[in-house]
Short mmCIF file of C-alpha atoms and ligand atoms in Angstrom, two decimals:
data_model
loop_
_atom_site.label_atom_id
_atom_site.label_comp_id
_atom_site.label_asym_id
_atom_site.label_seq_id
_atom_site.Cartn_x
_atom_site.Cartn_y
_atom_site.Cartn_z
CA UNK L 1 -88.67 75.43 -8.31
CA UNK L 2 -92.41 76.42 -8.87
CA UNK L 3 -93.66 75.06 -5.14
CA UNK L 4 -90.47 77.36 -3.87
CA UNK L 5 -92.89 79.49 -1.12
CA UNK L 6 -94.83 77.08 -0.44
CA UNK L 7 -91.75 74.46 0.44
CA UNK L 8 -89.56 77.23 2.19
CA UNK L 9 -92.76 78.38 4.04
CA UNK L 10 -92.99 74.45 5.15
CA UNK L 11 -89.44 74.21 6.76
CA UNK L 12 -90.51 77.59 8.61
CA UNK L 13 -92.82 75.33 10.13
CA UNK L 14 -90.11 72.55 11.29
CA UNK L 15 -87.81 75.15 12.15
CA UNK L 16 -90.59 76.69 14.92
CA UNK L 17 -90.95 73.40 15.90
CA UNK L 18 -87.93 71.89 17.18
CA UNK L 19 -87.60 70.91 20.36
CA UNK L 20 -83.99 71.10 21.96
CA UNK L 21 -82.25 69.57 25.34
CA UNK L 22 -79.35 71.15 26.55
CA UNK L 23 -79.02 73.09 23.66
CA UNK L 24 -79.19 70.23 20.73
CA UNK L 25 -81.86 69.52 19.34
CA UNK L 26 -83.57 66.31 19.57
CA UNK L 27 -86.79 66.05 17.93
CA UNK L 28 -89.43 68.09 16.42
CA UNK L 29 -92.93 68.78 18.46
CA UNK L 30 -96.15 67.41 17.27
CA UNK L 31 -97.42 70.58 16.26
CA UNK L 32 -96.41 74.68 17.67
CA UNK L 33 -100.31 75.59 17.77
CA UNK L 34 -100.91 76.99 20.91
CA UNK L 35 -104.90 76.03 20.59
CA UNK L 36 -104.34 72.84 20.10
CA UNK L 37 -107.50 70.19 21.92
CA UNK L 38 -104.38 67.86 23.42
CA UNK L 39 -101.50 69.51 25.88
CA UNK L 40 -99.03 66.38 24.59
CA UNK L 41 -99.24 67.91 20.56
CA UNK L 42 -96.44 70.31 22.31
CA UNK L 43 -94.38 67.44 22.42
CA UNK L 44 -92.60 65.41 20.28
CA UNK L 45 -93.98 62.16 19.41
CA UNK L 46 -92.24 59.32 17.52
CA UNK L 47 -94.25 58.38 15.27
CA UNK L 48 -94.72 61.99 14.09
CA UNK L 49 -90.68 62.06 14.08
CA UNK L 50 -90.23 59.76 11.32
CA UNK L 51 -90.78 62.60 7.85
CA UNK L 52 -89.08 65.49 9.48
CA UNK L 53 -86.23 63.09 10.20
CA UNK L 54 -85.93 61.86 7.30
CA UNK L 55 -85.77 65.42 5.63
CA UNK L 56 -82.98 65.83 8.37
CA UNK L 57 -81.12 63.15 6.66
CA UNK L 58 -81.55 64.27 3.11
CA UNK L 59 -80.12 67.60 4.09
CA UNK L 60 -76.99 66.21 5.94
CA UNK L 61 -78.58 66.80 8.98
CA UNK L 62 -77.29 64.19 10.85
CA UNK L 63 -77.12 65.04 14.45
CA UNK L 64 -80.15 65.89 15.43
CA UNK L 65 -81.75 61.86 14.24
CA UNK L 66 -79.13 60.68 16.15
CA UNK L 67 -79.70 62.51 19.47
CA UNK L 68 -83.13 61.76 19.14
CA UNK L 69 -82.27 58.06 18.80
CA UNK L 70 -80.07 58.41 21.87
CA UNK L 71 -82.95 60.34 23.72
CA UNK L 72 -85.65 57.70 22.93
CA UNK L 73 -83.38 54.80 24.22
CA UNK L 74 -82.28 56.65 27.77
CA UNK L 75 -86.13 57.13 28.31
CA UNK L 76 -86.76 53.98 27.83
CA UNK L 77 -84.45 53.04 30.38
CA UNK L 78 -85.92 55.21 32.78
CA UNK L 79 -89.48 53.54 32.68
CA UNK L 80 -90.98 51.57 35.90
CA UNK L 81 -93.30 48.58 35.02
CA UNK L 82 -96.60 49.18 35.97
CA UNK L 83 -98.57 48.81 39.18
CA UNK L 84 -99.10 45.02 39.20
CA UNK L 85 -97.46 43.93 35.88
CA UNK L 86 -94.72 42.38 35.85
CA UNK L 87 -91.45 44.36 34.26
CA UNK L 88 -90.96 43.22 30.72
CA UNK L 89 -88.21 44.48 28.76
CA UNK L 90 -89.26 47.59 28.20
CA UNK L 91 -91.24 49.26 24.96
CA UNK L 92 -90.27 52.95 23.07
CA UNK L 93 -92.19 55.82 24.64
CA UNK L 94 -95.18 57.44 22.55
CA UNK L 95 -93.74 60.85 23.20
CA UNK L 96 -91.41 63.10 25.20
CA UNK L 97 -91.00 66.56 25.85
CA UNK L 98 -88.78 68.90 27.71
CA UNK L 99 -89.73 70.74 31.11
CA UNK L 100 -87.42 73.29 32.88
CA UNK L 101 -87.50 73.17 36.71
CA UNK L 102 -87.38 76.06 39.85
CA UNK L 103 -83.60 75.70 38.77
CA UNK L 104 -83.54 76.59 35.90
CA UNK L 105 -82.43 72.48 35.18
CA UNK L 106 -84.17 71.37 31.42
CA UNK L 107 -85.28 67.57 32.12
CA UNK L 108 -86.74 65.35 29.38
CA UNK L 109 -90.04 63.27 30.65
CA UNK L 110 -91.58 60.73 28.20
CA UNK L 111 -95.05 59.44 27.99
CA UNK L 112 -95.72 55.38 27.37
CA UNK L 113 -99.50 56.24 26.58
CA UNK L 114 -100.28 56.91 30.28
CA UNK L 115 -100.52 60.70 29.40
CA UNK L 116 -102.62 60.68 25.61
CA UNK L 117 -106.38 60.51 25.66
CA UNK L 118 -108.05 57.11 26.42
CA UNK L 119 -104.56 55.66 27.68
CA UNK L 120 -103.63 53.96 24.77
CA UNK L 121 -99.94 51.56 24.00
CA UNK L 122 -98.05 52.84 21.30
CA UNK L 123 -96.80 49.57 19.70
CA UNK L 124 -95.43 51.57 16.76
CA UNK L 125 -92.75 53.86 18.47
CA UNK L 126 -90.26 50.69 19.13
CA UNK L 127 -90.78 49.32 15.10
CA UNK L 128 -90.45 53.15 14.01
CA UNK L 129 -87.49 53.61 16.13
CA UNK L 130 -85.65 50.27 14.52
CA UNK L 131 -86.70 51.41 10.86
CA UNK L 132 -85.47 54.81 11.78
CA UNK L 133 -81.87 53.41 12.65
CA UNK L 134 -81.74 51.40 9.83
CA UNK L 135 -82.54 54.14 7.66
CA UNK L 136 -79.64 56.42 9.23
CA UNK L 137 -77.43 53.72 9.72
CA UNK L 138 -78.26 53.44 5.41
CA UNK L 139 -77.76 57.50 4.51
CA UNK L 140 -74.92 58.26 7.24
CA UNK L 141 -72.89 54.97 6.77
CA UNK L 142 -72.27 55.59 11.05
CA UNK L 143 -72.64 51.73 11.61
CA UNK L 144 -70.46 52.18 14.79
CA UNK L 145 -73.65 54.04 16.48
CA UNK L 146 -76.05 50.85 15.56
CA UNK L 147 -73.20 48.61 16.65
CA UNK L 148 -72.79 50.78 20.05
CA UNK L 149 -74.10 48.28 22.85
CA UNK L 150 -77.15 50.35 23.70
CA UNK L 151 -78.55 50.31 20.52
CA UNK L 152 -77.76 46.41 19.85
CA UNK L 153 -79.50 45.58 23.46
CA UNK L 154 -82.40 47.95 22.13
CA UNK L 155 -83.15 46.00 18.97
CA UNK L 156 -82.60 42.87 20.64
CA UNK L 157 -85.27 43.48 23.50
CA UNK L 158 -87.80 45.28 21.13
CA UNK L 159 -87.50 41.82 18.80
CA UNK L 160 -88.02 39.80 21.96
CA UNK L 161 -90.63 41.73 23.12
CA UNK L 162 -92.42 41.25 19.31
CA UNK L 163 -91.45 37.55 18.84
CA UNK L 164 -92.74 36.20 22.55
CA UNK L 165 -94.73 33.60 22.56
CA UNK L 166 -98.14 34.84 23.49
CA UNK L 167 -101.93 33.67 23.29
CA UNK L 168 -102.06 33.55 19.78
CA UNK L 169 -101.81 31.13 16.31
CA UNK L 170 -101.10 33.91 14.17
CA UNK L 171 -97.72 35.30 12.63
CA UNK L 172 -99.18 38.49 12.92
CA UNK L 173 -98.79 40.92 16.29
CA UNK L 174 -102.06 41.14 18.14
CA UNK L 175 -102.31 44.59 19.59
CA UNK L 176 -104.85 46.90 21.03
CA UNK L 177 -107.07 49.20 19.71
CA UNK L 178 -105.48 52.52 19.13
CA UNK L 179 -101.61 51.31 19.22
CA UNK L 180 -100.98 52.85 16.11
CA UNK L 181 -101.31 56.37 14.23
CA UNK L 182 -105.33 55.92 14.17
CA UNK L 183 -104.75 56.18 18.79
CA UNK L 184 -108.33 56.19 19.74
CA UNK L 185 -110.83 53.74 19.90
CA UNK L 186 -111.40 52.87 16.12
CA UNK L 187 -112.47 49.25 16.14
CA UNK L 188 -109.01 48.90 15.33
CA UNK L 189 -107.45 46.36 17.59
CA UNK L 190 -106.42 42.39 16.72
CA UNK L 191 -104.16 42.47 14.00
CA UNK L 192 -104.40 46.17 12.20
CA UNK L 193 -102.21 45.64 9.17
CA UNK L 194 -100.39 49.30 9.78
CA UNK L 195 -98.71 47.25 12.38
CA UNK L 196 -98.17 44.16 10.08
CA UNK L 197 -96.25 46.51 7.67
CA UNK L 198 -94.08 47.94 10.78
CA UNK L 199 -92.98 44.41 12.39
CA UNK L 200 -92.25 43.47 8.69
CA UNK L 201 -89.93 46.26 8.18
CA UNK L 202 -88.82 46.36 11.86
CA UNK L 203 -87.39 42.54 11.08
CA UNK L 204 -85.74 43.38 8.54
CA UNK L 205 -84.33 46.47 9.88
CA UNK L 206 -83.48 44.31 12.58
CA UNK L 207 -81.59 41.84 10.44
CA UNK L 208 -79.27 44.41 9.23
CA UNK L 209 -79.05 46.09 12.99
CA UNK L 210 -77.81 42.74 14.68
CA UNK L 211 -74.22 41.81 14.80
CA UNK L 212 -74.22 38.27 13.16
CA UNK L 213 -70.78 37.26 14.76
CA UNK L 214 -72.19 38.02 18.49
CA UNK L 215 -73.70 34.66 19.89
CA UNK L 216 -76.48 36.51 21.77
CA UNK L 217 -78.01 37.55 18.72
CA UNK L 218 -78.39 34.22 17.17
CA UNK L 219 -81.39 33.15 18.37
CA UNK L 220 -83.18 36.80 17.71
CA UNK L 221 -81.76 36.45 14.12
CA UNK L 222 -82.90 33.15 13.88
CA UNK L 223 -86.39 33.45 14.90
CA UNK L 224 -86.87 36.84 13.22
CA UNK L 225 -86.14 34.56 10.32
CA UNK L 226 -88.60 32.08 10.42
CA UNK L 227 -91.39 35.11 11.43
CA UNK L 228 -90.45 37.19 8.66
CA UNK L 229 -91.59 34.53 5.95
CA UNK L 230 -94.31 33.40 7.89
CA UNK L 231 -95.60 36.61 8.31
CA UNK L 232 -95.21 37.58 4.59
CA UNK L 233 -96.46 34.78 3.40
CA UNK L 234 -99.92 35.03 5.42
CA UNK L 235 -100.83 38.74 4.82
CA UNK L 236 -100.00 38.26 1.26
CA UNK L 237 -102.20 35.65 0.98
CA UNK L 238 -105.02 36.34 3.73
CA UNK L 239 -105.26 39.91 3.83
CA UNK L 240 -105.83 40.37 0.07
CA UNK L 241 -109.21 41.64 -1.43
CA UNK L 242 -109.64 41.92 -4.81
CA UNK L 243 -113.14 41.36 -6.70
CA UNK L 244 -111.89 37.48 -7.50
CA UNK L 245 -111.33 37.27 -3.37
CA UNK L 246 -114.37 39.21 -2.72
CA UNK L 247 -116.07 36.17 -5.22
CA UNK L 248 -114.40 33.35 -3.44
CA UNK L 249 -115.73 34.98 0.38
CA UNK L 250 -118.99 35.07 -1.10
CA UNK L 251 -119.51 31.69 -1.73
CA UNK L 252 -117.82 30.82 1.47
CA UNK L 253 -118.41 27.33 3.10
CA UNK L 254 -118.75 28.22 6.97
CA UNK L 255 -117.92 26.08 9.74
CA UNK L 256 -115.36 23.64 8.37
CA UNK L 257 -112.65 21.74 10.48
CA UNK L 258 -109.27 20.70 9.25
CA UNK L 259 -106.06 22.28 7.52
CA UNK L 260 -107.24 21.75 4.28
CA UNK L 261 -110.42 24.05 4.36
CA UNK L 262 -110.14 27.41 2.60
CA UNK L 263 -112.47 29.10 4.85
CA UNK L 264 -109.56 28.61 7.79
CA UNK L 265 -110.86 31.58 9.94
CA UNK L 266 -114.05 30.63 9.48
CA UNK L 267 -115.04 34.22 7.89
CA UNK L 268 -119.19 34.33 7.13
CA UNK L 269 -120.17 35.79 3.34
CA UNK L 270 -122.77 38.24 5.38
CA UNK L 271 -120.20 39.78 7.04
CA UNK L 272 -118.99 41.60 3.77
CA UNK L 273 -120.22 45.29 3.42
CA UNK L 274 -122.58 46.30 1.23
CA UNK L 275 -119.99 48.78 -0.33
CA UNK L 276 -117.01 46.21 -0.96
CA UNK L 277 -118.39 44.95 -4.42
CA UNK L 278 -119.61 47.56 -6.22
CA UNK L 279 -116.07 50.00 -5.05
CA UNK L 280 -113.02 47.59 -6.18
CA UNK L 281 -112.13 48.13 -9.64
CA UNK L 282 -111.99 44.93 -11.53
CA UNK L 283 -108.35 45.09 -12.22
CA UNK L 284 -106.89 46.77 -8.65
CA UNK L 285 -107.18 45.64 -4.88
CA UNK L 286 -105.47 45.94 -1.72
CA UNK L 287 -104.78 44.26 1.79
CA UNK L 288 -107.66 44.62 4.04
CA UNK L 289 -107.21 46.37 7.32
CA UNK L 290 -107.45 43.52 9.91
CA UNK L 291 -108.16 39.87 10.26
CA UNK L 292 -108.64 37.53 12.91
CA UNK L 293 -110.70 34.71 13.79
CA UNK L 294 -114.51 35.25 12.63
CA UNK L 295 -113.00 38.72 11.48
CA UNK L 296 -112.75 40.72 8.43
CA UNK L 297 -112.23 44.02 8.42
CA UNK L 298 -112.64 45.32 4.57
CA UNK L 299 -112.20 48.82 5.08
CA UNK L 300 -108.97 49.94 2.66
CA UNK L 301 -106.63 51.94 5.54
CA UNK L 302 -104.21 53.72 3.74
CA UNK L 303 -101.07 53.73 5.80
CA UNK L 304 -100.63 50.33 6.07
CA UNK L 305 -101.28 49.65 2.07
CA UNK L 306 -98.69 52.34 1.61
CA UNK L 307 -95.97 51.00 4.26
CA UNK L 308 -96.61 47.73 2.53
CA UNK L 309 -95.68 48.95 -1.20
CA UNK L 310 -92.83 50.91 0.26
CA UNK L 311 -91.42 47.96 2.79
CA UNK L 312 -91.87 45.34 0.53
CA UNK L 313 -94.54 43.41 2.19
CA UNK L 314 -97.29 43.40 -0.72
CA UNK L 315 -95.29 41.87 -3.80
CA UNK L 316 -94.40 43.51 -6.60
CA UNK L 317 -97.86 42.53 -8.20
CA UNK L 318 -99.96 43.61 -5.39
CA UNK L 319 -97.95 46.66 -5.02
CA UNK L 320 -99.24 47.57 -8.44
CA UNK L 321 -102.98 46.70 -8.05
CA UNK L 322 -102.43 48.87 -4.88
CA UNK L 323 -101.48 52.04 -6.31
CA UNK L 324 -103.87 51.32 -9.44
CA UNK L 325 -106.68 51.27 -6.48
CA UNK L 326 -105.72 55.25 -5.71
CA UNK L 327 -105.75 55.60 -9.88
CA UNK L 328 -109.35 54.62 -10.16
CA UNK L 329 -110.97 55.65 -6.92
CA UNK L 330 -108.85 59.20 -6.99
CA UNK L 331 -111.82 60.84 -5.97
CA UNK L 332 -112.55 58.64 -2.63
CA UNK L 333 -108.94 58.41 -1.79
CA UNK L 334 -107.33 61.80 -2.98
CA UNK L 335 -109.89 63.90 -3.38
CA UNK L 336 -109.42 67.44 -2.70
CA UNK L 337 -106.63 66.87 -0.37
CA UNK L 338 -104.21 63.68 -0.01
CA UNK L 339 -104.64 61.31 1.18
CA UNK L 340 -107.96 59.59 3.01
CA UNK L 341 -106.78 57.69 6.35
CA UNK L 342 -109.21 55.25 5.77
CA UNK L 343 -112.26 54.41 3.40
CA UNK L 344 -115.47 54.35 3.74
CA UNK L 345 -116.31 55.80 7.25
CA UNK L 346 -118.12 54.11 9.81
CA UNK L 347 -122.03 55.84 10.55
CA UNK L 348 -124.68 55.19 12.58
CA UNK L 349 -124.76 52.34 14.85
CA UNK L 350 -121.56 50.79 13.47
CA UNK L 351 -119.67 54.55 14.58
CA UNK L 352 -121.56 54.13 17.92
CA UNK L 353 -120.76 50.44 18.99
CA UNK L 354 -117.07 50.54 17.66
CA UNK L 355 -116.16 54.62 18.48
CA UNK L 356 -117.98 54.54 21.55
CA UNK L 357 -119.73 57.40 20.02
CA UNK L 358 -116.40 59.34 19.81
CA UNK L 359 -117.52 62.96 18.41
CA UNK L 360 -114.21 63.66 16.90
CA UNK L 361 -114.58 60.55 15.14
CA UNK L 362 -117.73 61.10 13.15
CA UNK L 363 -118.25 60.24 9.69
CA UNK L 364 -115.80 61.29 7.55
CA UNK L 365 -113.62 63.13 9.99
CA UNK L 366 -110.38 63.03 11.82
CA UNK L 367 -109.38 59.20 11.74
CA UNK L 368 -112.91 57.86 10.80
CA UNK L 369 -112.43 58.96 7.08
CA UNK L 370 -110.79 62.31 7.61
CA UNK L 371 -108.02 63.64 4.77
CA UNK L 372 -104.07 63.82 6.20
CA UNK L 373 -101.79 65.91 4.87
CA UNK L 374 -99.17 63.39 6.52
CA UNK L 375 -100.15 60.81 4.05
CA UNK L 376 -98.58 62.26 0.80
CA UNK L 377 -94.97 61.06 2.11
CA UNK L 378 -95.89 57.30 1.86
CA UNK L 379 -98.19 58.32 -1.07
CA UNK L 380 -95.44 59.45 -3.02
CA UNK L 381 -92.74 57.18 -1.66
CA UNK L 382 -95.21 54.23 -2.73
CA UNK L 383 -95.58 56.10 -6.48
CA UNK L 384 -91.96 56.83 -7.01
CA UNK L 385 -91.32 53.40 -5.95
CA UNK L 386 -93.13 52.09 -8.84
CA UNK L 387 -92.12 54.64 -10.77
CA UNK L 388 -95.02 56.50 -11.23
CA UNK L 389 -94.21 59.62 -10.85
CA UNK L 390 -97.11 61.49 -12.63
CA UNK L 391 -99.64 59.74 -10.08
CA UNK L 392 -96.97 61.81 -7.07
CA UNK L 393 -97.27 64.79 -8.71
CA UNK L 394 -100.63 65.14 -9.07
CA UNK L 395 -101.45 64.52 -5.62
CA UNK L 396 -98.47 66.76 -4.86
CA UNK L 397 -100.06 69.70 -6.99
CA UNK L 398 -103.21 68.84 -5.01
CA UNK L 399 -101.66 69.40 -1.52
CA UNK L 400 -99.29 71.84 -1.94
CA UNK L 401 -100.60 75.42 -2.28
CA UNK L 402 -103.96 74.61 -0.60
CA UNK L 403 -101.88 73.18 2.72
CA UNK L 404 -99.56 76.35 3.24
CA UNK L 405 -103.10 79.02 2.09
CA UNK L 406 -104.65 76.21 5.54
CA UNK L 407 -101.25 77.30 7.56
CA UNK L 408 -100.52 73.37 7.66
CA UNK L 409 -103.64 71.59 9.23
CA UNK L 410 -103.41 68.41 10.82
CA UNK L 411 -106.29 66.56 8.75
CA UNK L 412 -109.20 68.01 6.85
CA UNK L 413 -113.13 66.85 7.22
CA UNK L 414 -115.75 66.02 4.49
CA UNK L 415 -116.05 62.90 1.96
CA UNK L 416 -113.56 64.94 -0.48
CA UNK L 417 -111.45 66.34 2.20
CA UNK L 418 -112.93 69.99 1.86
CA UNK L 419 -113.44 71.01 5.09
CA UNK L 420 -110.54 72.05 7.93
CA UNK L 421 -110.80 69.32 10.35
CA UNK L 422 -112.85 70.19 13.01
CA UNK L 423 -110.62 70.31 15.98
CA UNK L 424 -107.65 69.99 14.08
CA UNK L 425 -104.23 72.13 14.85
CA UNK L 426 -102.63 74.29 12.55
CA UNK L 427 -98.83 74.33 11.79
CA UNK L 428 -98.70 70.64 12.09
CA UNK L 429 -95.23 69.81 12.10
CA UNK L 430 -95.79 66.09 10.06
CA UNK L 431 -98.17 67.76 7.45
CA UNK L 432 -95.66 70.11 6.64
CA UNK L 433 -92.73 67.96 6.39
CA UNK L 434 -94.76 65.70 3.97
CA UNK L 435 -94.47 68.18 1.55
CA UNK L 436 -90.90 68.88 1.74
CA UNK L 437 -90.13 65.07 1.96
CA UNK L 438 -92.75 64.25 -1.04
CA UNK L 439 -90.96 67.44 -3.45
CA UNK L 440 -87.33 65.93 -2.40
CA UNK L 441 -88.49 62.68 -3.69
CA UNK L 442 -90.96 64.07 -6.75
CA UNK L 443 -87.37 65.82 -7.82
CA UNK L 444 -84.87 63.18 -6.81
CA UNK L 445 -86.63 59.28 -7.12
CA UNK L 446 -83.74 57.39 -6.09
CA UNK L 447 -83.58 58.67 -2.75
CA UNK L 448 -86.25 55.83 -2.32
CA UNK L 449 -83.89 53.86 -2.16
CA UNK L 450 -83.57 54.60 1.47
CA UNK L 451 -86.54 52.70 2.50
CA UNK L 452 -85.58 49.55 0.73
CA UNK L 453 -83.48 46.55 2.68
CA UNK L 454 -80.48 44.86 1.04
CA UNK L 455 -81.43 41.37 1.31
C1 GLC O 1 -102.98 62.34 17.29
C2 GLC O 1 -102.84 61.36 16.14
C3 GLC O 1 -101.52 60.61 16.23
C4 GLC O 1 -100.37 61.61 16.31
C5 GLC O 1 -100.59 62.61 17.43
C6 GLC O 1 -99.59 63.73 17.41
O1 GLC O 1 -103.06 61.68 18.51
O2 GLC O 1 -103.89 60.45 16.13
O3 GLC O 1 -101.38 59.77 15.12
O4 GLC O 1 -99.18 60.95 16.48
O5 GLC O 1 -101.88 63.21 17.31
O6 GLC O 1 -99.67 64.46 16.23
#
């Protein structure tokens, strides 16, 4: 295998990284550098958990997705509702590590978001953690641990806690800013389609979770039902930019009443960036990044494009104009290093008003623009998908001796991706695993099957 040292000196870098309780192991920490800027990168998050553990499950490595399963669900159990809110079944923690007391005693403490910087709700541990099972539940064929009680009361509460009725009109989740991988203030709150392409995948991991024959699961089936195709239905529709949608906004009418009216959230023409027309290629496009009332956000976020392809939300059409968007704006999107979190960064007053003047989120840095290594998983899961496996490779060949020469950054600075992120960590466990997970799937393409539901 030509990548050999650089893939071998990747696991080194999972290996160093896992985190064990009691002596198993049960998860992987964010990242082993001991300079890192944040004290919770020494623990493992869930979100961060998903590559490594899927590379666990390729290799027949079974246990150690299922204890962290099992750990995940007894921490949520443990949680306490909040001064003055009222206890609501009860979300996935962002994160967990392991302390050791006087005793000598290990104990495992989790963190809801009260412990990261800015205090912020990760909404996407509890979808993760459902996608996660399904997945394992798919490789291992152990459908008597999905089955167990704890994990069929788990998926129930996380799909009632996603399908309450709430202050909203939309199919889509309304979150808060920083409830997803981008976890600081990013302008990113409302409806951030990374979390669209989660709840999609978390319903339908759901479906296959949930015991039909049990009668309290009928009305969590049922609903998850109807807010599956309502959901698909309106990002496919109202989340897609392409230069013949860019035409249509416009010429937009503004300030119409009535269910007929195309301009139904009332979106004004001079709200569209200067950059928008001149930057989509006449024959690609993609899902913009959020969308509310009076709200378009046209910046191209690459996660939640990707999770889209691979999930299933963007049809097979869209999945194509997608992936021809990386084709023909390589060098905004690839670059030197895959693959951009989002594109183009905010400057100026826009970076001021919506960062809060965050200086780890200037222009073209960190996740205001910066490169992540993390990214070439879903990059090449999205390619192989649609079989384009040439497209995988090359931002495979990009990554892969530059990232282990780096010693495994977290993200890299600079419009290109040039630079070594600022304050980012090295031996990242999540950038290294990328590259293991994205050669396993370069050599074998039908392990991407995995990710796909049977319907
Ligand atoms: C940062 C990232 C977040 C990641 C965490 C641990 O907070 O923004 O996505 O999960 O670090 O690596």
């Amino acid at each position: 295998m030509p990548y050999s040292d650089a893939i071998k000196s990747a696991y080194k870098v999972l290996e160093e990284a896992q985190l064990t309780y009691h002596n198993r192991p049960v998860g992987y920490v964010a990242s082993n550098d001991p300079n890192a800027p944040a004290a919770n990168y020494a623990e493992c998050f869930v979100r961060d958990f998903i590559p490594p553990a899927i590379i666990c499950l390729l290799d027949g490595e079974y246990d150690i997705v299922k204890n962290f399963l099992q750990a995940v669900l007894i921490l949520r159990d443990k949680q306490e509702a909040m001064e003055g809110h009222r206890q609501l079944p009860k979300v996935m923690p962002a994160s967990f590590k392991v302390t050791i007391d006087d005793n000598g005693k290990e104990h495992m403490e989790a963190d809801f978001g009260d412990r990261a910087i800015g205090r912020v709700a990760p909404v996407d541990s509890m979808m993760w953690w459902i996608i996660l099972l399904h997945i394992y539940v798919k490789v291992t064929g152990d459908d008597d641990f999905s089955k167990s009680t704890s994990c069929q009361n788990a998926t129930r509460m996380i799909m009632n806690i996603c399908l309450r009725d709430r202050f909203e009109v939309f199919p889509t989740l309304l979150v808060p800013d920083g409830s997803f991988m981008i976890d600081r203030r990013m302008g990113v709150f409302g409806h951030p389609l990374e979390i669209q392409a989660l709840f999609y995948a978390a319903l339908k991991a759901a479906q296959s979770i949930l015991i039909n024959e049990e009668a309290e699961n009928h009305p969590v089936i049922e609903q998850s039902n109807k807010r599956l195709e309502l959901l698909t239905d309106y990002v496919r529709d109202y989340y897609w930019m392409d230069l013949s949608r860019l035409n249509e906004i416009h010429r937009y009418e503004t300030e119409l009443f009535g269910h007929e009216v195309i301009n139904k959230l009332n979106i004004y023409p001079d709200s569209i960036p200067d950059w928008t027309s001149e930057w989509i290629p006449d024959d690609a496009g993609y899902l913009v990044g959020n969308l509310g009332p009076g709200k378009m956000d046209f910046r191209f976020y690459s996660q939640g494009n990707l999770l889209s392809v691979i999930f299933g939300l963007a049809d097979d059409n869209q999945s194509e104009k997608i992936m021809r968007l990386f084709e023909q704006r390589w060098d905004d999107l690839i670059g030197t290093m895959p693959v951009k979190i989002l594109y183009p960064a905010l400057q100026g007053l826009e970076w001021h008003l919506l960062t809060g003047s965050d200086p780890k989120n200037v222009r073209w840095s960190y996740h205001n623009g910066g490169s992540w290594p993390v990214l070439l998983w879903p990059f090449v899961t999205a390619c192989v998908k649609l079989g384009k496996i040439d497209l995988a490779k090359k931002a495979f060949d990009t990554a892969a001796f530059r990232l282990e020469r780096d010693v495994w950054p977290e993200y890299y600075d600079g419009k290109s991706g040039k630079l070594i992120g600022r304050k980012a960590n090295y031996n990242q466990t999540w950038s290294a695993a990328a590259l293991i997970l994205a050669d396993k799937l370069i050599e074998n393409p039908e392990m991407v099957n995995i990710f796909q539901f049977d319907d």
